[in-house]
PDB file of C-alpha atoms and ligand atoms in Angstrom:
ATOM      1  CA  MET N 280       0.289   0.205  -0.163  1.00 60.00           C
ATOM      2  CA  LYS N 281       1.518   3.776  -1.020  1.00 89.00           C
ATOM      3  CA  LYS N 282       1.709   5.894   1.878  1.00 96.00           C
ATOM      4  CA  THR N 283       2.110   9.827   3.126  1.00 98.00           C
ATOM      5  CA  VAL N 284       5.877  10.816   3.875  1.00 98.00           C
ATOM      6  CA  LEU N 285       6.322  13.619   5.915  1.00 98.00           C
ATOM      7  CA  ILE N 286      10.256  14.801   5.077  1.00 98.00           C
ATOM      8  CA  THR N 287      11.784  18.000   6.960  1.00 98.00           C
ATOM      9  CA  GLY N 288      15.024  19.658   5.123  1.00 98.00           C
ATOM     10  CA  ALA N 289      13.522  17.975   1.468  1.00 98.00           C
ATOM     11  CA  SER N 290      15.102  21.340  -0.945  1.00 98.00           C
ATOM     12  CA  GLY N 291      18.939  19.432  -0.910  1.00 98.00           C
ATOM     13  CA  GLY N 292      20.959  17.396   0.261  1.00 98.00           C
ATOM     14  CA  ILE N 293      20.292  13.983   1.764  1.00 98.00           C
ATOM     15  CA  GLY N 294      16.056  15.013   2.227  1.00 98.00           C
ATOM     16  CA  LYS N 295      15.521  15.612  -0.716  1.00 98.00           C
ATOM     17  CA  GLU N 296      17.748  12.136  -2.024  1.00 98.00           C
ATOM     18  CA  LEU N 297      15.017  10.626   0.297  1.00 98.00           C
ATOM     19  CA  ALA N 298      12.426  12.028  -1.120  1.00 98.00           C
ATOM     20  CA  ASP N 299      13.610  11.088  -4.565  1.00 98.00           C
ATOM     21  CA  ARG N 300      13.397   7.310  -3.759  1.00 98.00           C
ATOM     22  CA  PHE N 301       9.986   7.720  -2.019  1.00 98.00           C
ATOM     23  CA  ALA N 302       8.098   9.310  -4.634  1.00 98.00           C
ATOM     24  CA  LYS N 303       9.921   7.111  -7.207  1.00 97.00           C
ATOM     25  CA  ASP N 304       7.661   4.047  -5.363  1.00 97.00           C
ATOM     26  CA  GLY N 305       4.770   6.227  -5.975  1.00 97.00           C
ATOM     27  CA  ASN N 306       4.645   6.992  -1.958  1.00 98.00           C
ATOM     28  CA  ASN N 307       2.505  10.799  -1.386  1.00 98.00           C
ATOM     29  CA  MET N 308       4.771  13.147  -0.064  1.00 98.00           C
ATOM     30  CA  VAL N 309       4.735  16.083   2.656  1.00 98.00           C
ATOM     31  CA  LEU N 310       7.674  18.065   1.715  1.00 98.00           C
ATOM     32  CA  VAL N 311       8.981  21.303   4.198  1.00 98.00           C
ATOM     33  CA  ALA N 312      12.116  23.757   4.400  1.00 98.00           C
ATOM     34  CA  ARG N 313      11.970  27.587   3.684  1.00 98.00           C
ATOM     35  CA  SER N 314      13.153  27.448   0.255  1.00 98.00           C
ATOM     36  CA  GLU N 315       9.623  27.519  -1.102  1.00 98.00           C
ATOM     37  CA  ALA N 316      10.779  27.252  -4.981  1.00 98.00           C
ATOM     38  CA  LYS N 317      13.334  24.523  -4.854  1.00 98.00           C
ATOM     39  CA  LEU N 318       9.619  22.273  -2.992  1.00 98.00           C
ATOM     40  CA  ILE N 319       7.810  23.740  -5.522  1.00 98.00           C
ATOM     41  CA  GLU N 320      10.156  22.260  -8.056  1.00 98.00           C
ATOM     42  CA  LEU N 321      10.350  18.788  -7.049  1.00 98.00           C
ATOM     43  CA  ALA N 322       6.830  18.346  -6.163  1.00 98.00           C
ATOM     44  CA  LYS N 323       5.496  19.473 -10.074  1.00 98.00           C
ATOM     45  CA  GLY N 324       9.086  17.009 -11.207  1.00 98.00           C
ATOM     46  CA  TYR N 325       7.562  13.708  -9.499  1.00 98.00           C
ATOM     47  CA  ARG N 326       4.032  15.289  -9.991  1.00 98.00           C
ATOM     48  CA  GLU N 327       4.751  14.671 -13.402  1.00 98.00           C
ATOM     49  CA  ARG N 328       7.164  11.679 -13.351  1.00 98.00           C
ATOM     50  CA  TYR N 329       5.302   9.608 -10.944  1.00 98.00           C
ATOM     51  CA  GLY N 330       1.722  10.598 -10.443  1.00 97.00           C
ATOM     52  CA  VAL N 331       2.129  11.010  -6.020  1.00 98.00           C
ATOM     53  CA  HIS N 332      -0.038  13.458  -4.407  1.00 98.00           C
ATOM     54  CA  VAL N 333       3.088  15.759  -3.010  1.00 98.00           C
ATOM     55  CA  LYS N 334       2.378  18.839  -0.656  1.00 98.00           C
ATOM     56  CA  VAL N 335       4.936  21.352  -0.067  1.00 98.00           C
ATOM     57  CA  LEU N 336       5.043  23.217   3.453  1.00 98.00           C
ATOM     58  CA  ALA N 337       7.521  26.371   2.665  1.00 98.00           C
ATOM     59  CA  LYS N 338       8.851  27.110   6.720  1.00 98.00           C
ATOM     60  CA  ASP N 339      11.251  27.736   8.718  1.00 98.00           C
ATOM     61  CA  LEU N 340      11.538  25.014  11.732  1.00 98.00           C
ATOM     62  CA  THR N 341      14.016  27.954  13.512  1.00 98.00           C
ATOM     63  CA  LEU N 342      10.011  29.740  14.320  1.00 98.00           C
ATOM     64  CA  PRO N 343       8.520  28.659  17.369  1.00 96.00           C
ATOM     65  CA  GLY N 344       4.685  26.860  16.788  1.00 98.00           C
ATOM     66  CA  VAL N 345       5.894  25.984  12.724  1.00 98.00           C
ATOM     67  CA  ALA N 346       5.901  22.235  14.057  1.00 98.00           C
ATOM     68  CA  GLU N 347       2.636  22.658  15.236  1.00 98.00           C
ATOM     69  CA  GLU N 348       1.391  24.455  12.455  1.00 98.00           C
ATOM     70  CA  ILE N 349       2.563  21.906  10.253  1.00 98.00           C
ATOM     71  CA  TYR N 350       0.562  19.194  12.249  1.00 98.00           C
ATOM     72  CA  ASP N 351      -2.529  21.644  12.486  1.00 98.00           C
ATOM     73  CA  GLU N 352      -2.612  22.180   8.623  1.00 98.00           C
ATOM     74  CA  LEU N 353      -2.788  18.338   8.625  1.00 98.00           C
ATOM     75  CA  LYS N 354      -5.054  17.305  10.366  1.00 98.00           C
ATOM     76  CA  ASN N 355      -7.441  20.099   8.756  1.00 98.00           C
ATOM     77  CA  GLU N 356      -6.879  18.480   4.915  1.00 97.00           C
ATOM     78  CA  GLU N 357      -7.512  15.532   6.405  1.00 97.00           C
ATOM     79  CA  ILE N 358      -3.663  14.034   5.839  1.00 97.00           C
ATOM     80  CA  ASP N 359      -2.411  11.512   7.255  1.00 97.00           C
ATOM     81  CA  VAL N 360       1.203  11.245   7.878  1.00 98.00           C
ATOM     82  CA  ASP N 361       2.170   7.562   7.671  1.00 98.00           C
ATOM     83  CA  TYR N 362       6.458   8.094   7.884  1.00 98.00           C
ATOM     84  CA  LEU N 363       8.308  10.887   9.310  1.00 98.00           C
ATOM     85  CA  VAL N 364      11.428  12.042   8.329  1.00 98.00           C
ATOM     86  CA  ASN N 365      12.790  14.614  10.578  1.00 98.00           C
ATOM     87  CA  ASN N 366      16.165  15.315   8.852  1.00 98.00           C
ATOM     88  CA  ALA N 367      16.501  19.262   8.704  1.00 98.00           C
ATOM     89  CA  GLY N 368      19.563  20.581  10.069  1.00 98.00           C
ATOM     90  CA  PHE N 369      22.664  22.853   9.880  1.00 98.00           C
ATOM     91  CA  GLY N 370      26.273  22.123  12.035  1.00 97.00           C
ATOM     92  CA  LEU N 371      28.727  25.421  12.402  1.00 97.00           C
ATOM     93  CA  TYR N 372      32.656  25.053  12.716  1.00 96.00           C
ATOM     94  CA  GLY N 373      34.603  27.079  14.433  1.00 96.00           C
ATOM     95  CA  SER N 374      35.924  27.609  17.837  1.00 96.00           C
ATOM     96  CA  PHE N 375      33.515  28.020  21.485  1.00 98.00           C
ATOM     97  CA  LEU N 376      34.199  31.088  22.214  1.00 98.00           C
ATOM     98  CA  GLU N 377      34.278  32.173  18.830  1.00 97.00           C
ATOM     99  CA  THR N 378      30.746  31.201  17.229  1.00 97.00           C
ATOM    100  CA  ASP N 379      27.552  33.199  17.034  1.00 97.00           C
ATOM    101  CA  LEU N 380      25.654  32.131  19.647  1.00 98.00           C
ATOM    102  CA  ASP N 381      22.338  33.196  17.675  1.00 98.00           C
ATOM    103  CA  GLN N 382      23.200  30.418  15.352  1.00 98.00           C
ATOM    104  CA  GLU N 383      24.143  27.527  17.931  1.00 98.00           C
ATOM    105  CA  MET N 384      20.225  28.944  19.014  1.00 98.00           C
ATOM    106  CA  ASN N 385      19.070  28.243  15.798  1.00 98.00           C
ATOM    107  CA  MET N 386      20.665  24.597  15.368  1.00 98.00           C
ATOM    108  CA  ILE N 387      19.060  23.553  18.554  1.00 98.00           C
ATOM    109  CA  ASP N 388      15.854  24.766  17.824  1.00 98.00           C
ATOM    110  CA  VAL N 389      15.924  22.428  13.894  1.00 98.00           C
ATOM    111  CA  ASN N 390      18.346  19.862  15.238  1.00 98.00           C
ATOM    112  CA  ILE N 391      16.771  19.129  18.425  1.00 98.00           C
ATOM    113  CA  LYS N 392      13.557  21.430  19.869  1.00 98.00           C
ATOM    114  CA  ALA N 393      11.627  21.407  16.023  1.00 98.00           C
ATOM    115  CA  LEU N 394      12.393  17.442  15.741  1.00 98.00           C
ATOM    116  CA  THR N 395      11.295  16.941  19.462  1.00 98.00           C
ATOM    117  CA  ILE N 396       7.658  18.197  18.680  1.00 98.00           C
ATOM    118  CA  MET N 397       6.724  16.960  14.983  1.00 98.00           C
ATOM    119  CA  THR N 398       7.928  13.497  16.761  1.00 98.00           C
ATOM    120  CA  LYS N 399       5.374  14.618  19.885  1.00 98.00           C
ATOM    121  CA  LEU N 400       2.875  15.608  17.835  1.00 98.00           C
ATOM    122  CA  PHE N 401       2.729  12.850  15.129  1.00 98.00           C
ATOM    123  CA  LEU N 402       3.817   9.313  16.521  1.00 98.00           C
ATOM    124  CA  PRO N 403       0.390   9.361  18.687  1.00 97.00           C
ATOM    125  CA  ASP N 404      -1.534   8.861  15.396  1.00 97.00           C
ATOM    126  CA  MET N 405       0.661   6.281  13.986  1.00 98.00           C
ATOM    127  CA  ILE N 406       0.331   3.997  16.666  1.00 98.00           C
ATOM    128  CA  LYS N 407      -3.132   4.841  16.752  1.00 97.00           C
ATOM    129  CA  GLN N 408      -3.441   2.780  13.062  1.00 96.00           C
ATOM    130  CA  ARG N 409      -0.390   0.862  14.859  1.00 97.00           C
ATOM    131  CA  GLN N 410       1.876   0.765  11.779  1.00 96.00           C
ATOM    132  CA  GLY N 411       4.199   3.613  10.488  1.00 96.00           C
ATOM    133  CA  GLY N 412       7.201   5.224  11.120  1.00 97.00           C
ATOM    134  CA  VAL N 413      10.286   7.913  12.520  1.00 98.00           C
ATOM    135  CA  MET N 414      13.845   8.367  10.750  1.00 98.00           C
ATOM    136  CA  ASN N 415      15.227  10.983  12.996  1.00 98.00           C
ATOM    137  CA  VAL N 416      18.355  11.732  10.873  1.00 98.00           C
ATOM    138  CA  ALA N 417      21.085  12.490  13.348  1.00 98.00           C
ATOM    139  CA  SER N 418      25.054  11.615  12.506  1.00 98.00           C
ATOM    140  CA  VAL N 419      28.578   9.592  12.531  1.00 97.00           C
ATOM    141  CA  ALA N 420      29.006  12.569  15.387  1.00 97.00           C
ATOM    142  CA  ALA N 421      26.497  11.288  17.320  1.00 98.00           C
ATOM    143  CA  PHE N 422      28.489   8.959  19.045  1.00 97.00           C
ATOM    144  CA  TYR N 423      31.550  11.620  20.133  1.00 95.00           C
ATOM    145  CA  PRO N 424      32.157  14.809  21.664  1.00 96.00           C
ATOM    146  CA  GLY N 425      33.415  16.809  18.408  1.00 96.00           C
ATOM    147  CA  PRO N 426      36.259  19.972  19.374  1.00 97.00           C
ATOM    148  CA  LEU N 427      35.167  22.809  16.962  1.00 97.00           C
ATOM    149  CA  MET N 428      31.834  21.645  16.084  1.00 97.00           C
ATOM    150  CA  ALA N 429      30.812  21.370  19.854  1.00 98.00           C
ATOM    151  CA  VAL N 430      26.433  22.661  19.018  1.00 98.00           C
ATOM    152  CA  TYR N 431      26.395  20.208  16.486  1.00 98.00           C
ATOM    153  CA  PHE N 432      27.919  17.387  17.406  1.00 98.00           C
ATOM    154  CA  ALA N 433      26.083  17.710  21.285  1.00 98.00           C
ATOM    155  CA  THR N 434      22.661  18.345  19.549  1.00 98.00           C
ATOM    156  CA  LYS N 435      23.015  15.103  17.787  1.00 98.00           C
ATOM    157  CA  ALA N 436      23.952  13.455  20.837  1.00 98.00           C
ATOM    158  CA  TYR N 437      20.395  13.596  21.394  1.00 99.00           C
ATOM    159  CA  VAL N 438      18.711  12.743  18.464  1.00 98.00           C
ATOM    160  CA  LEU N 439      20.911   8.858  19.106  1.00 98.00           C
ATOM    161  CA  SER N 440      19.755   8.886  22.104  1.00 98.00           C
ATOM    162  CA  PHE N 441      16.600  10.062  22.124  1.00 98.00           C
ATOM    163  CA  THR N 442      15.540   8.638  19.277  1.00 98.00           C
ATOM    164  CA  GLU N 443      16.583   4.856  20.817  1.00 98.00           C
ATOM    165  CA  ALA N 444      14.915   4.935  23.724  1.00 98.00           C
ATOM    166  CA  LEU N 445      12.222   5.755  21.912  1.00 98.00           C
ATOM    167  CA  GLU N 446      12.712   2.743  19.903  1.00 98.00           C
ATOM    168  CA  ASN N 447      13.578   0.945  23.166  1.00 98.00           C
ATOM    169  CA  GLU N 448       9.321   2.353  24.667  1.00 98.00           C
ATOM    170  CA  LEU N 449       7.165   2.006  21.586  1.00 98.00           C
ATOM    171  CA  THR N 450       8.603  -1.783  21.227  1.00 96.00           C
ATOM    172  CA  GLY N 451       5.076  -3.588  19.939  1.00 96.00           C
ATOM    173  CA  THR N 452       3.513  -0.697  19.093  1.00 98.00           C
ATOM    174  CA  GLY N 453       3.801  -1.697  14.903  1.00 97.00           C
ATOM    175  CA  VAL N 454       5.600   1.499  14.866  1.00 98.00           C
ATOM    176  CA  THR N 455       9.418   1.801  14.001  1.00 97.00           C
ATOM    177  CA  VAL N 456      11.645   4.339  15.267  1.00 98.00           C
ATOM    178  CA  THR N 457      15.380   4.727  13.024  1.00 98.00           C
ATOM    179  CA  ALA N 458      18.248   6.761  13.682  1.00 98.00           C
ATOM    180  CA  LEU N 459      19.685   7.255  10.520  1.00 98.00           C
ATOM    181  CA  CYS N 460      23.922   8.661  11.618  1.00 98.00           C
ATOM    182  CA  PRO N 461      25.885   8.974   7.673  1.00 98.00           C
ATOM    183  CA  GLY N 462      29.535  10.172   8.368  1.00 96.00           C
ATOM    184  CA  PRO N 463      30.295  13.441   5.793  1.00 95.00           C
ATOM    185  CA  THR N 464      28.691  13.513   3.163  1.00 96.00           C
ATOM    186  CA  ALA N 465      28.708  15.757  -0.166  1.00 94.00           C
ATOM    187  CA  THR N 466      25.832  18.101   0.355  1.00 95.00           C
ATOM    188  CA  GLY N 467      24.838  21.680   1.567  1.00 94.00           C
ATOM    189  CA  PHE N 468      25.911  21.208   4.745  1.00 94.00           C
ATOM    190  CA  VAL N 469      29.841  21.270   4.134  1.00 92.00           C
ATOM    191  CA  ASP N 470      29.781  24.847   2.708  1.00 90.00           C
ATOM    192  CA  ARG N 471      26.391  25.758   5.122  1.00 92.00           C
ATOM    193  CA  SER N 472      28.353  24.996   8.140  1.00 92.00           C
ATOM    194  CA  GLY N 473      31.573  25.910   7.075  1.00 90.00           C
ATOM    195  CA  VAL N 474      33.041  22.574   7.526  1.00 88.00           C
ATOM    196  CA  ARG N 475      34.917  22.394   4.077  1.00 87.00           C
ATOM    197  CA  SER N 476      38.213  22.999   4.689  1.00 86.00           C
ATOM    198  CA  SER N 477      38.263  20.580   7.701  1.00 90.00           C
ATOM    199  CA  LYS N 478      40.699  17.650   7.436  1.00 89.00           C
ATOM    200  CA  LEU N 479      37.435  15.976   8.423  1.00 86.00           C
ATOM    201  CA  TYR N 480      35.874  16.600   5.044  1.00 88.00           C
ATOM    202  CA  GLN N 481      39.367  16.754   3.071  1.00 85.00           C
ATOM    203  CA  SER N 482      39.710  13.016   3.620  1.00 81.00           C
ATOM    204  CA  GLY N 483      36.732  12.201   1.872  1.00 82.00           C
ATOM    205  CA  VAL N 484      33.340  12.424   1.338  1.00 91.00           C
ATOM    206  CA  MET N 485      29.864   9.611   0.682  1.00 95.00           C
ATOM    207  CA  GLU N 486      28.353  10.406  -2.195  1.00 96.00           C
ATOM    208  CA  VAL N 487      24.725  11.326  -1.198  1.00 97.00           C
ATOM    209  CA  GLY N 488      23.109   8.720  -3.276  1.00 98.00           C
ATOM    210  CA  MET N 489      24.626   5.969  -1.550  1.00 97.00           C
ATOM    211  CA  VAL N 490      23.810   7.913   2.392  1.00 98.00           C
ATOM    212  CA  ALA N 491      19.989   7.437   0.515  1.00 98.00           C
ATOM    213  CA  ASP N 492      19.826   4.620  -0.843  1.00 98.00           C
ATOM    214  CA  GLU N 493      21.165   2.687   2.314  1.00 97.00           C
ATOM    215  CA  ALA N 494      19.316   4.761   4.500  1.00 98.00           C
ATOM    216  CA  TYR N 495      15.594   4.249   2.682  1.00 97.00           C
ATOM    217  CA  ARG N 496      16.097   0.613   2.555  1.00 97.00           C
ATOM    218  CA  ASP N 497      16.323  -0.187   6.459  1.00 97.00           C
ATOM    219  CA  LEU N 498      13.961   2.638   7.217  1.00 96.00           C
ATOM    220  CA  LEU N 499      11.838   0.380   5.477  1.00 94.00           C
ATOM    221  CA  ARG N 500      13.022  -3.072   7.116  1.00 95.00           C
ATOM    222  CA  GLY N 501      12.325  -1.199  10.883  1.00 94.00           C
ATOM    223  CA  LYS N 502      16.027  -1.064  11.767  1.00 97.00           C
ATOM    224  CA  THR N 503      16.589   1.089  14.455  1.00 98.00           C
ATOM    225  CA  LEU N 504      19.704   2.846  14.346  1.00 98.00           C
ATOM    226  CA  ILE N 505      21.592   2.968  10.378  1.00 98.00           C
ATOM    227  CA  ILE N 506      25.266   3.868  10.432  1.00 98.00           C
ATOM    228  CA  PRO N 507      25.776   4.267   6.525  1.00 97.00           C
ATOM    229  CA  GLY N 508      29.160   3.084   5.339  1.00 95.00           C
ATOM    230  CA  ALA N 509      31.463   0.159   6.181  1.00 94.00           C
ATOM    231  CA  ILE N 510      34.125   3.102   7.827  1.00 93.00           C
ATOM    232  CA  HIS N 511      31.808   4.827   9.770  1.00 94.00           C
ATOM    233  CA  ARG N 512      30.111   1.680  11.324  1.00 96.00           C
ATOM    234  CA  PHE N 513      33.797   0.948  11.990  1.00 94.00           C
ATOM    235  CA  ILE N 514      34.615   4.844  13.227  1.00 92.00           C
ATOM    236  CA  THR N 515      31.359   4.330  15.753  1.00 95.00           C
ATOM    237  CA  SER N 516      32.101   1.123  17.401  1.00 94.00           C
ATOM    238  CA  LEU N 517      35.240   2.846  18.624  1.00 92.00           C
ATOM    239  CA  PRO N 518      34.665   5.445  21.782  1.00 91.00           C
ATOM    240  CA  ARG N 519      33.825   1.482  22.907  1.00 91.00           C
ATOM    241  CA  PHE N 520      36.851   0.603  23.227  1.00 92.00           C
ATOM    242  CA  LEU N 521      39.597   4.229  23.729  1.00 93.00           C
ATOM    243  CA  PRO N 522      39.223   5.977  26.624  1.00 93.00           C
ATOM    244  CA  ARG N 523      37.018   9.466  25.974  1.00 93.00           C
ATOM    245  CA  LYS N 524      39.696  11.975  26.608  1.00 95.00           C
ATOM    246  CA  ILE N 525      41.924   9.809  23.754  1.00 94.00           C
ATOM    247  CA  MET N 526      39.085   9.621  21.242  1.00 93.00           C
ATOM    248  CA  THR N 527      38.207  13.117  21.705  1.00 95.00           C
ATOM    249  CA  GLY N 528      41.458  14.432  21.192  1.00 95.00           C
ATOM    250  CA  GLN N 529      41.363  11.625  17.808  1.00 93.00           C
ATOM    251  CA  ILE N 530      37.941  13.757  17.070  1.00 93.00           C
ATOM    252  CA  ARG N 531      39.798  17.060  17.587  1.00 94.00           C
ATOM    253  CA  ALA N 532      42.407  16.357  15.265  1.00 93.00           C
ATOM    254  CA  ARG N 533      40.261  15.043  12.256  1.00 90.00           C
ATOM    255  CA  THR N 534      38.375  18.192  13.110  1.00 92.00           C
ATOM    256  CA  GLU N 535      41.594  20.769  12.433  1.00 91.00           C
ATOM    257  CA  HIS N 536      41.554  22.893   8.761  1.00 84.00           C
ATOM    258  CA  VAL N 537      43.856  20.617   6.409  1.00 78.00           C
ATOM    259  CA  GLY N 538      47.734  22.234   7.451  1.00 66.00           C
ATOM    260  CA  ARG N 539      47.214  22.426  10.552  1.00 60.00           C
TER     261      ARG N 539
HETATM  262  N1  LIG M 951      26.175  16.179   4.957  1.00 71.09           N
HETATM  263  C1  LIG M 951      26.776  15.829   5.723  1.00 71.09           C
HETATM  264  O1  LIG M 951      28.005  15.872   6.149  1.00 71.09           O
HETATM  265  C2  LIG M 951      25.874  15.389   7.115  1.00 71.09           C
HETATM  266  C3  LIG M 951      26.452  14.147   7.753  1.00 71.09           C
HETATM  267  C4  LIG M 951      25.893  13.987   9.208  1.00 71.09           C
HETATM  268  C5  LIG M 951      24.681  14.217   9.224  1.00 71.09           C
HETATM  269  N2  LIG M 951      23.771  15.002   8.398  1.00 71.09           N
HETATM  270  C6  LIG M 951      23.042  15.426   8.848  1.00 71.09           C
HETATM  271  O2  LIG M 951      22.116  15.280   7.787  1.00 71.09           O
HETATM  272  C7  LIG M 951      21.144  16.051   7.917  1.00 71.09           C
HETATM  273  C8  LIG M 951      20.703  16.657   6.135  1.00 71.09           C
HETATM  274  O3  LIG M 951      21.503  17.766   6.019  1.00 71.09           O
HETATM  275  P1  LIG M 951      22.336  17.647   4.387  1.00 71.09           P
HETATM  276  O4  LIG M 951      23.937  17.137   4.552  1.00 71.09           O
HETATM  277  O5  LIG M 951      21.306  17.934   3.596  1.00 71.09           O
HETATM  278  O6  LIG M 951      22.591  19.728   4.430  1.00 71.09           O
HETATM  279  P2  LIG M 951      21.892  20.529   3.604  1.00 71.09           P
HETATM  280  O7  LIG M 951      21.790  19.885   2.212  1.00 71.09           O
HETATM  281  O8  LIG M 951      22.338  21.245   3.720  1.00 71.09           O
HETATM  282  O9  LIG M 951      20.356  19.932   3.685  1.00 71.09           O
HETATM  283  C9  LIG M 951      20.134  20.327   4.781  1.00 71.09           C
HETATM  284  C10 LIG M 951      17.830  20.704   4.803  1.00 71.09           C
HETATM  285  O10 LIG M 951      17.516  21.327   6.086  1.00 71.09           O
HETATM  286  C11 LIG M 951      16.716  22.124   5.649  1.00 71.09           C
HETATM  287  N3  LIG M 951      17.060  23.615   6.683  1.00 71.09           N
HETATM  288  C12 LIG M 951      18.101  23.776   7.069  1.00 71.09           C
HETATM  289  N4  LIG M 951      17.452  24.776   7.917  1.00 71.09           N
HETATM  290  C13 LIG M 951      16.317  24.809   8.133  1.00 71.09           C
HETATM  291  C14 LIG M 951      15.482  25.193   9.266  1.00 71.09           C
HETATM  292  N5  LIG M 951      15.535  26.337   9.760  1.00 71.09           N
HETATM  293  N6  LIG M 951      13.859  25.098   8.975  1.00 71.09           N
HETATM  294  C15 LIG M 951      13.736  24.296   7.111  1.00 71.09           C
HETATM  295  N7  LIG M 951      14.358  23.716   7.315  1.00 71.09           N
HETATM  296  C16 LIG M 951      15.410  24.044   6.869  1.00 71.09           C
HETATM  297  C17 LIG M 951      17.524  22.911   4.105  1.00 71.09           C
HETATM  298  O11 LIG M 951      16.753  23.387   3.343  1.00 71.09           O
HETATM  299  P3  LIG M 951      16.170  25.178   3.354  1.00 71.09           P
HETATM  300  O12 LIG M 951      17.690  26.134   3.420  1.00 71.09           O
HETATM  301  O13 LIG M 951      15.201  25.461   2.160  1.00 71.09           O
HETATM  302  O14 LIG M 951      15.110  26.020   5.084  1.00 71.09           O
HETATM  303  C18 LIG M 951      17.875  21.784   4.026  1.00 71.09           C
HETATM  304  O15 LIG M 951      16.474  21.050   2.909  1.00 71.09           O
HETATM  305  C19 LIG M 951      21.356  17.157   8.546  1.00 71.09           C
HETATM  306  O16 LIG M 951      19.944  16.819   9.890  1.00 71.09           O
HETATM  307  C20 LIG M 951      22.602  16.837   8.795  1.00 71.09           C
HETATM  308  O17 LIG M 951      22.894  17.682  10.661  1.00 71.09           O
HETATM  309  C21 LIG M 951      24.596  15.306   7.166  1.00 71.09           C
END
């Protein structure tokens, strides 16, 4: 049966690639991001190519009350969401002493607050239907502290912890909860976050289509934790063996700018 999926941050990067895959399989979509023109263009393509229903919601998830607005708008139109993909997010590179607090608060609003409220609002309807799923996009950054991106790594640790706990609570409800933890991936994130010249991103990034292929396949299988790429599965296992301070130092060595 065809489903309805709501994807935040669907205007580009991982969110757009996931939208491509859901649409190709004939699912209906609700696309959320700030870039309305990009969403309208995408929606037009999906309708023409796959004959699916697509609703575009141009929303800024940093604003208070926006998640509630999205939920109410869909309720009024009797659109039931089967899959919620909380993908919108961004990072900020730099020493915490020098980074901009307003941007960091906006990051917490999108990466943590909006994700939590969206989950709170959409989950009860899925539970009633005893089907569906939530996928929260975390990161390999969720597994360790990240000097030079301290707030971003911490937001992703929240997402992973929250998602795994929720998965445990929802066992037996018929609803799946999934954390997607990509490593460095070639998307708009790289320039927006200012990480391009860090060793982390200079030493190789994953192609976004490969991330989306693994994510889409394993989300439909109801997997709890998806870490695309064998190398990233290995790296995220290291905190189990290394003392935390050494691990943090290792990450610092990778987040430094090339040449340092
Ligand atoms: N790329 C990586 O290396 C990487 C690695 C691990 C995890 N991730 C995570 O993957 C997720 C997707 O990022 P991406 O790599 O695909 O980056 P991206 O290409 O920059 O996409 C980010 C998406 O989030 C949306 N967004 C950002 N701020 C928003 C806001 N205030 N309100 C609504 N939408 C907003 C953007 O749309 P608009 O600008 O149109 O609003 C865009 O669609 C993020 O949660 C990111 O933290 C990325």
